[in-house]
Coordinates of C-alpha atoms in Angstrom, one line a residue:
M1 CA -33.8 75.9 117.9
P2 CA -31.8 78.9 118.7
K3 CA -33.6 82.4 118.7
N4 CA -32.4 83.9 115.2
D5 CA -34.7 86.5 114.4
V6 CA -33.6 89.8 114.5
L7 CA -36.3 90.8 116.5
A8 CA -35.9 88.2 118.8
T9 CA -35.5 88.6 122.7
P10 CA -31.9 87.3 123.9
T11 CA -31.9 84.0 125.3
S12 CA -28.6 84.2 126.9
H13 CA -27.2 86.6 129.5
V14 CA -24.1 88.5 128.4
A15 CA -22.3 90.3 131.1
P16 CA -22.2 94.2 130.4
T17 CA -18.6 94.7 130.4
R18 CA -18.0 91.5 128.1
S19 CA -20.7 92.8 125.8
L20 CA -19.2 96.2 125.7
W21 CA -16.1 94.9 124.5
L22 CA -18.0 93.1 121.5
L23 CA -19.2 96.5 120.2
G24 CA -17.3 98.0 117.4
P25 CA -17.7 96.6 114.1
A26 CA -21.1 98.1 113.4
L27 CA -19.6 101.7 114.5
V28 CA -16.8 101.3 111.7
A29 CA -19.4 100.2 109.1
G30 CA -21.9 102.7 110.4
V31 CA -19.1 105.7 109.4
A32 CA -20.2 104.7 105.8
Y33 CA -23.6 106.3 106.5
L34 CA -21.7 109.6 107.5
D35 CA -19.6 110.1 104.4
P36 CA -19.2 113.5 102.6
G37 CA -22.0 112.1 100.0
N38 CA -24.6 112.1 102.8
V39 CA -23.5 115.6 103.8
A40 CA -24.2 116.9 100.4
S41 CA -27.3 114.9 99.7
N42 CA -28.8 115.6 102.9
M43 CA -27.8 119.3 103.0
T44 CA -29.1 119.6 99.4
A45 CA -32.4 118.1 100.0
G46 CA -33.0 120.5 103.1
A47 CA -32.0 123.6 101.3
Q48 CA -34.0 122.8 98.0
Y49 CA -37.0 121.0 99.3
G50 CA -36.9 122.1 103.1
Y51 CA -38.6 119.1 105.3
L52 CA -40.0 117.3 102.4
L53 CA -37.8 114.3 102.6
V54 CA -37.4 113.8 106.2
W55 CA -39.5 110.5 105.7
I56 CA -36.7 109.1 103.3
V57 CA -34.0 109.4 105.8
V58 CA -36.1 107.8 108.3
V59 CA -37.1 104.9 106.4
G60 CA -33.6 104.7 104.8
N61 CA -32.2 104.4 108.3
V62 CA -34.6 101.6 109.4
M63 CA -33.8 99.5 106.6
A64 CA -30.1 100.1 106.9
W65 CA -30.6 98.5 110.4
L66 CA -32.0 95.3 109.1
I67 CA -29.3 95.1 106.5
Q68 CA -26.3 96.0 108.5
Y69 CA -27.6 93.1 111.1
L70 CA -28.0 90.6 108.2
S71 CA -24.3 91.6 107.0
A72 CA -22.9 91.3 110.5
K73 CA -24.9 87.9 111.0
L74 CA -23.4 86.4 107.8
G75 CA -20.0 87.3 109.0
V76 CA -20.4 85.9 112.8
V77 CA -22.1 82.6 111.7
T78 CA -19.9 81.6 108.7
G79 CA -16.8 83.3 109.6
Q80 CA -16.9 84.6 105.9
S81 CA -17.6 88.0 104.3
L82 CA -20.4 88.5 101.8
P83 CA -17.9 88.7 98.9
Q84 CA -16.2 85.5 100.1
V85 CA -19.6 83.6 100.2
L86 CA -20.6 84.8 96.8
G87 CA -17.2 84.3 95.3
A88 CA -17.4 80.5 96.4
R89 CA -21.1 80.4 94.9
I90 CA -20.6 82.0 91.6
R91 CA -19.1 79.1 89.9
R92 CA -18.6 81.1 86.4
P93 CA -15.6 83.2 86.2
W94 CA -17.1 85.4 83.6
A95 CA -19.8 85.8 86.0
R96 CA -17.8 86.5 89.0
R97 CA -15.8 89.2 87.2
A98 CA -18.9 90.9 86.0
Y99 CA -20.2 91.0 89.6
W100 CA -16.9 92.3 90.8
L101 CA -16.7 95.0 88.2
Q102 CA -20.0 96.5 89.3
A103 CA -19.0 96.1 93.0
E104 CA -15.8 98.0 91.9
L105 CA -17.6 100.8 90.2
V106 CA -19.7 101.4 93.4
A107 CA -16.5 101.2 95.6
M108 CA -15.0 104.0 93.3
A109 CA -18.0 105.9 93.6
T110 CA -17.9 105.8 97.1
D111 CA -14.1 106.7 97.4
L112 CA -14.8 109.7 95.1
A113 CA -17.5 111.1 97.3
E114 CA -15.2 110.7 100.5
V115 CA -11.9 112.2 99.1
I116 CA -13.7 114.9 97.4
G117 CA -15.4 115.7 100.9
G118 CA -12.2 115.9 102.7
A119 CA -10.6 118.2 100.0
V120 CA -13.7 120.5 100.4
A121 CA -13.4 120.5 104.0
L122 CA -9.7 121.4 104.1
N123 CA -10.5 124.1 101.6
L124 CA -13.0 125.7 104.0
L125 CA -10.8 125.4 107.2
F126 CA -7.5 126.2 105.7
D127 CA -7.9 127.5 102.1
V128 CA -5.9 124.2 100.9
P129 CA -6.3 124.0 96.9
L130 CA -9.0 121.1 96.2
L131 CA -6.4 119.1 94.3
L132 CA -3.8 119.1 97.3
G133 CA -6.5 118.6 99.6
G134 CA -7.7 115.3 97.9
V135 CA -3.9 114.4 98.2
I136 CA -3.9 115.1 101.9
T137 CA -7.1 113.1 102.4
G138 CA -5.7 110.1 100.5
A139 CA -2.5 110.5 102.4
V140 CA -4.2 110.4 105.9
S141 CA -6.5 107.4 105.0
M142 CA -3.4 105.3 104.1
I143 CA -2.2 106.2 107.5
L144 CA -5.3 105.0 109.0
L145 CA -5.3 101.8 106.8
A146 CA -1.8 101.0 107.9
V147 CA -3.0 101.0 111.5
Q148 CA -5.7 98.4 110.6
S149 CA -3.0 96.3 108.5
R150 CA -0.3 96.4 111.5
R151 CA -2.2 96.8 114.6
G152 CA -5.4 94.8 113.8
P153 CA -9.1 95.8 114.0
R154 CA -9.5 96.8 117.6
P155 CA -7.0 100.1 117.1
F156 CA -8.6 100.9 113.9
E157 CA -12.1 100.6 115.5
F158 CA -11.0 103.1 118.2
V159 CA -9.8 105.6 115.5
I160 CA -12.6 105.4 113.6
I161 CA -15.0 105.8 116.3
G162 CA -13.4 108.8 117.5
L163 CA -13.7 110.3 114.3
M164 CA -17.3 109.7 114.5
A165 CA -17.8 111.5 117.6
I166 CA -16.1 114.5 115.9
I167 CA -18.4 114.1 112.8
T168 CA -21.4 113.8 115.5
V169 CA -20.6 117.1 117.1
G170 CA -19.6 118.9 114.0
F171 CA -23.0 118.5 112.4
V172 CA -25.4 118.5 115.4
A173 CA -24.2 121.4 117.1
G174 CA -26.0 124.1 114.6
L175 CA -29.1 122.4 115.5
F176 CA -28.8 123.6 119.5
I177 CA -28.5 127.4 118.0
A178 CA -31.3 127.1 115.4
P179 CA -33.7 124.5 116.1
P180 CA -35.9 123.4 113.2
D181 CA -39.7 124.0 113.2
P182 CA -41.6 120.7 114.9
S183 CA -44.6 121.0 112.7
G184 CA -42.1 121.0 109.3
V185 CA -40.5 117.9 110.8
V186 CA -43.8 116.0 111.4
G187 CA -45.0 116.9 108.2
G188 CA -41.8 115.8 106.5
L189 CA -42.6 112.2 108.2
V190 CA -45.5 111.8 105.2
P191 CA -44.0 110.1 102.1
R192 CA -44.5 112.2 99.0
F193 CA -42.3 113.7 96.3
E194 CA -42.6 117.2 94.5
D195 CA -40.9 116.6 91.1
T196 CA -38.2 114.7 89.5
G197 CA -35.4 116.5 91.4
S198 CA -36.8 115.5 94.8
V199 CA -37.0 111.8 93.3
L200 CA -33.2 112.2 92.3
L201 CA -32.4 113.4 95.7
A202 CA -34.4 110.9 97.6
A203 CA -32.4 108.2 95.4
S204 CA -29.2 109.9 96.3
I205 CA -29.9 110.0 100.1
L206 CA -30.7 106.4 99.9
G207 CA -27.5 105.6 98.0
A208 CA -25.6 107.6 100.9
T209 CA -27.7 106.0 103.5
I210 CA -27.5 102.1 102.4
M211 CA -24.3 101.8 100.9
P212 CA -23.2 98.6 99.1
H213 CA -19.7 98.7 100.2
A214 CA -20.8 98.9 103.9
I215 CA -22.8 95.8 103.3
Y216 CA -19.9 94.3 102.0
A217 CA -17.8 95.5 104.7
H218 CA -19.8 94.6 107.8
S219 CA -19.5 91.1 107.1
S220 CA -15.7 91.3 106.9
L221 CA -15.4 93.4 109.9
T222 CA -17.3 90.8 112.2
R223 CA -15.2 88.1 110.5
D224 CA -12.1 89.6 111.2
R225 CA -12.9 90.5 115.0
F226 CA -14.7 87.2 115.8
G227 CA -12.7 84.8 113.5
S228 CA -14.3 81.7 112.2
A229 CA -17.5 80.1 113.2
T230 CA -19.1 76.7 112.5
A231 CA -22.7 76.8 111.9
H232 CA -23.0 73.0 111.5
A233 CA -20.5 71.9 114.4
P234 CA -21.5 68.4 115.5
T235 CA -22.8 67.4 119.4
E236 CA -20.8 68.8 122.3
A237 CA -18.9 71.3 119.8
A238 CA -22.1 72.4 118.4
R239 CA -23.5 73.4 121.8
T240 CA -20.5 75.5 122.4
E241 CA -20.7 77.2 119.4
T242 CA -24.2 78.0 119.6
S243 CA -23.7 79.4 122.9
R244 CA -20.8 81.6 121.5
I245 CA -22.7 82.8 118.3
R246 CA -26.0 83.7 120.3
R247 CA -23.7 85.7 122.4
L248 CA -22.1 87.4 119.5
L249 CA -25.3 88.1 117.9
T250 CA -26.7 89.5 121.1
A251 CA -23.7 92.1 121.3
T252 CA -24.1 92.7 117.5
R253 CA -27.7 93.7 117.8
W254 CA -26.7 96.3 120.1
D255 CA -23.9 97.3 118.3
V256 CA -25.9 97.9 115.1
S257 CA -28.7 99.8 117.1
I258 CA -26.2 102.1 118.5
A259 CA -24.7 102.8 115.1
M260 CA -27.9 103.2 113.4
L261 CA -28.9 105.7 115.8
I262 CA -26.0 107.6 115.8
A263 CA -25.8 107.6 112.0
G264 CA -29.6 108.4 111.6
S265 CA -29.6 111.1 114.0
V266 CA -26.9 113.0 112.4
N267 CA -28.2 112.6 108.8
L268 CA -31.2 113.9 110.1
S269 CA -29.6 116.7 112.0
I270 CA -27.8 117.7 108.7
L271 CA -31.1 117.9 106.7
L272 CA -33.0 119.6 109.5
L273 CA -30.2 122.3 109.7
A274 CA -30.5 123.1 106.0
A275 CA -34.2 123.0 106.2
A276 CA -34.3 125.5 109.1
N277 CA -31.7 127.7 108.0
L278 CA -30.7 127.5 104.4
A279 CA -34.1 127.1 102.4
G280 CA -34.5 129.3 99.8
V281 CA -31.0 130.8 100.4
E282 CA -29.1 131.4 97.2
G283 CA -26.1 129.3 96.5
T284 CA -26.9 126.8 99.1
D285 CA -26.8 123.9 96.4
S286 CA -23.0 123.5 97.1
L287 CA -21.1 122.5 100.1
E288 CA -19.2 125.7 99.8
G289 CA -22.2 127.7 99.7
A290 CA -23.8 126.0 102.7
H291 CA -20.6 126.7 104.9
A292 CA -21.0 130.4 103.6
A293 CA -24.6 130.6 104.7
L294 CA -24.3 129.0 107.9
A295 CA -21.5 131.4 108.7
A296 CA -23.7 134.4 107.6
G297 CA -26.8 133.0 109.5
L298 CA -25.6 131.2 112.4
G299 CA -21.9 132.7 112.9
P300 CA -18.3 131.4 112.1
V301 CA -18.5 128.7 115.0
V302 CA -21.4 127.0 113.8
A303 CA -19.6 126.9 110.2
T304 CA -16.6 126.0 111.6
F305 CA -18.2 122.9 113.3
F306 CA -19.6 122.0 109.9
A307 CA -16.3 122.0 108.1
V308 CA -14.5 119.9 111.1
G309 CA -17.5 117.4 110.8
L310 CA -16.8 117.3 106.8
L311 CA -13.3 116.6 107.3
A312 CA -13.7 113.7 109.8
S313 CA -16.4 112.2 107.8
G314 CA -14.0 112.5 104.6
L315 CA -11.0 110.9 106.7
A316 CA -13.1 108.1 108.3
S317 CA -15.2 106.9 105.5
T318 CA -12.6 106.8 102.7
S319 CA -10.5 104.6 105.1
V320 CA -13.6 102.2 105.5
G321 CA -14.1 102.2 101.8
A322 CA -10.7 101.3 101.2
Y323 CA -11.2 98.3 103.4
A324 CA -14.3 97.3 101.8
G325 CA -12.9 97.5 98.3
A326 CA -10.1 95.3 99.1
E327 CA -12.4 92.5 100.6
I328 CA -14.7 92.9 97.4
M329 CA -11.6 92.0 95.2
H330 CA -10.1 89.4 97.6
G331 CA -13.5 87.7 98.1
L332 CA -14.7 87.8 94.4
L333 CA -11.4 87.5 92.5
R334 CA -9.4 85.7 95.0
V335 CA -6.7 88.2 94.5
R336 CA -5.3 90.3 97.4
I337 CA -3.7 93.6 96.7
P338 CA -2.0 95.2 99.6
L339 CA -4.4 97.9 101.0
L340 CA -1.8 100.7 100.6
A341 CA -1.1 100.0 97.0
R342 CA -4.9 99.7 96.3
R343 CA -5.4 103.0 98.1
L344 CA -3.0 104.6 95.6
V345 CA -4.7 103.2 92.7
T346 CA -8.2 104.0 93.7
L347 CA -7.1 107.7 94.8
I348 CA -6.6 108.5 91.0
P349 CA -10.2 109.1 89.7
A350 CA -10.8 111.3 92.5
L351 CA -8.0 113.4 92.2
A352 CA -8.5 113.5 88.2
I353 CA -11.9 115.0 89.1
L354 CA -10.5 117.5 91.6
G355 CA -7.9 118.6 89.1
A356 CA -10.4 118.9 86.1
G357 CA -12.3 121.5 88.2
V358 CA -15.6 119.5 88.3
D359 CA -18.1 121.0 90.9
P360 CA -17.4 119.1 93.9
T361 CA -21.0 119.0 95.4
L362 CA -22.5 117.8 91.9
A363 CA -19.8 115.2 91.9
L364 CA -20.7 114.2 95.4
V365 CA -24.5 113.9 94.7
L366 CA -24.2 112.2 91.8
S367 CA -21.8 109.6 93.2
Q368 CA -24.5 108.7 95.6
V369 CA -26.9 108.1 92.8
V370 CA -24.2 105.5 91.2
L371 CA -24.5 104.1 95.0
S372 CA -28.1 103.7 94.9
F373 CA -27.9 101.4 91.8
G374 CA -25.3 99.3 93.3
I375 CA -27.7 98.5 96.3
P376 CA -29.8 95.5 94.7
F377 CA -26.6 93.7 93.8
A378 CA -25.4 93.6 97.4
L379 CA -28.8 93.6 99.2
I380 CA -30.5 90.8 97.1
P381 CA -27.7 88.2 97.6
L382 CA -27.7 89.1 101.4
V383 CA -31.2 88.5 102.0
A384 CA -31.2 85.3 100.1
L385 CA -28.1 84.0 101.8
T386 CA -29.3 84.7 105.1
A387 CA -32.6 83.0 104.5
Q388 CA -30.7 79.7 103.6
K389 CA -30.2 77.0 106.0
R390 CA -27.4 75.6 104.3
T391 CA -25.5 78.9 105.0
L392 CA -26.4 79.8 108.4
G393 CA -27.9 76.3 109.6
A394 CA -30.2 77.4 112.6
W395 CA -29.5 81.0 112.4
A396 CA -31.2 81.4 109.1
N397 CA -33.7 84.1 108.9
R398 CA -37.3 83.7 110.2
A399 CA -39.8 84.2 107.7
W400 CA -40.7 87.8 109.1
T401 CA -37.2 88.7 108.7
T402 CA -36.7 87.7 105.2
A403 CA -40.2 89.4 104.2
A404 CA -38.9 92.9 105.8
G405 CA -35.7 92.1 103.7
V406 CA -37.4 91.6 100.5
T407 CA -39.5 94.5 101.2
A408 CA -36.9 96.8 101.7
S409 CA -35.2 95.3 98.5
V410 CA -38.5 95.9 96.5
L411 CA -38.7 99.7 97.8
L412 CA -35.1 100.5 96.9
I413 CA -35.3 98.8 93.3
A414 CA -38.6 100.5 92.7
L415 CA -37.4 104.1 93.5
N416 CA -34.1 103.6 91.5
G417 CA -36.4 102.4 88.7
A418 CA -38.3 105.2 88.8
L419 CA -35.5 107.4 88.9
L420 CA -33.8 105.9 85.9
W421 CA -37.3 106.3 83.8
L422 CA -37.5 109.9 84.9
V423 CA -33.8 110.8 83.9
L424 CA -34.2 108.7 80.6
T425 CA -37.3 110.4 79.4
G426 CA -36.2 113.7 80.6
A427 CA -39.5 114.3 82.9

């Protein structure tokens, strides 16, 4: 029986250089965890509540590791994306369309956050009007998508990973100049809420951390990179395929671990930077205000790093989001629209909001709340499918992996339910 649990020790040796070449899909999917919605949610949480929600960032990142690994495993073993598997399993056309609709709305909320974040960054750096900044962000994302369409997954991965490096430097640099209070960080690891606003921001952080489109996209990215696999191949072919899948899953565990370590560290750095330097400072409830406060308190260099990181975040994540949206449509509706054409259509809502003068930071935070409500629709099927032997064969989850996935699902759904109740009752 192959070792199929996410915590199992690898049973096959993989040469370091070959393993290194297998890395990449998780790093691309991990950019979704560093989008402008994350920046807005974590920055707002740190500025308004100090270290209170540190535990949410940590817990969210731990759950994200498991979830992204399961998504990648589904793509490696079946050679299909999660939307493809669901499209084949959901027999009734109306049910498939309804599922696609909610996934599409989540993808649009994602796109909204990413385009707005890029527009705000261009405004901060070059005083570009927000609407024009949204157009520029969309245009650059189209160029990146053209690289993926024409050159394949590997060059696209290199570009996105390069942008991830810029994001990391941009958001972590400030901590070296103004480090957080260690006792405050430790105190923030104790799970608790303060009021309705802290629950709202907790749901927003989780929506930005565990993003539905990243769950859909990761299985697709591994499929595109590694091709088809056969979980039920006969005799000699089965032995060869088992060895291949084991090697890919070993590399995938490293890939996901590296990606989540980077994403978690950057998200925590954003919250800690705000908690240490912006708590109680007036006007920091917006990205523009936070940028101004950083410039006033830590100097223009740190503020510029922050804006550059925000720009790289918008450019990288909007490309991955558009890729995920195209895969959702193809897998569920069995309709494939050219990536660039789809990019043009999904750009319209974000540009409309920018043109209407809606507060960008408010739009970013609320978009993350929308994402948090889309999590169960992606997460529950993922855990269920990866637990089935008829789907993954010998690579199906072990009992404890499924239990961890169910626990994460219950916690996320419970928090979203509490948020909905508080909002509806006006509490």
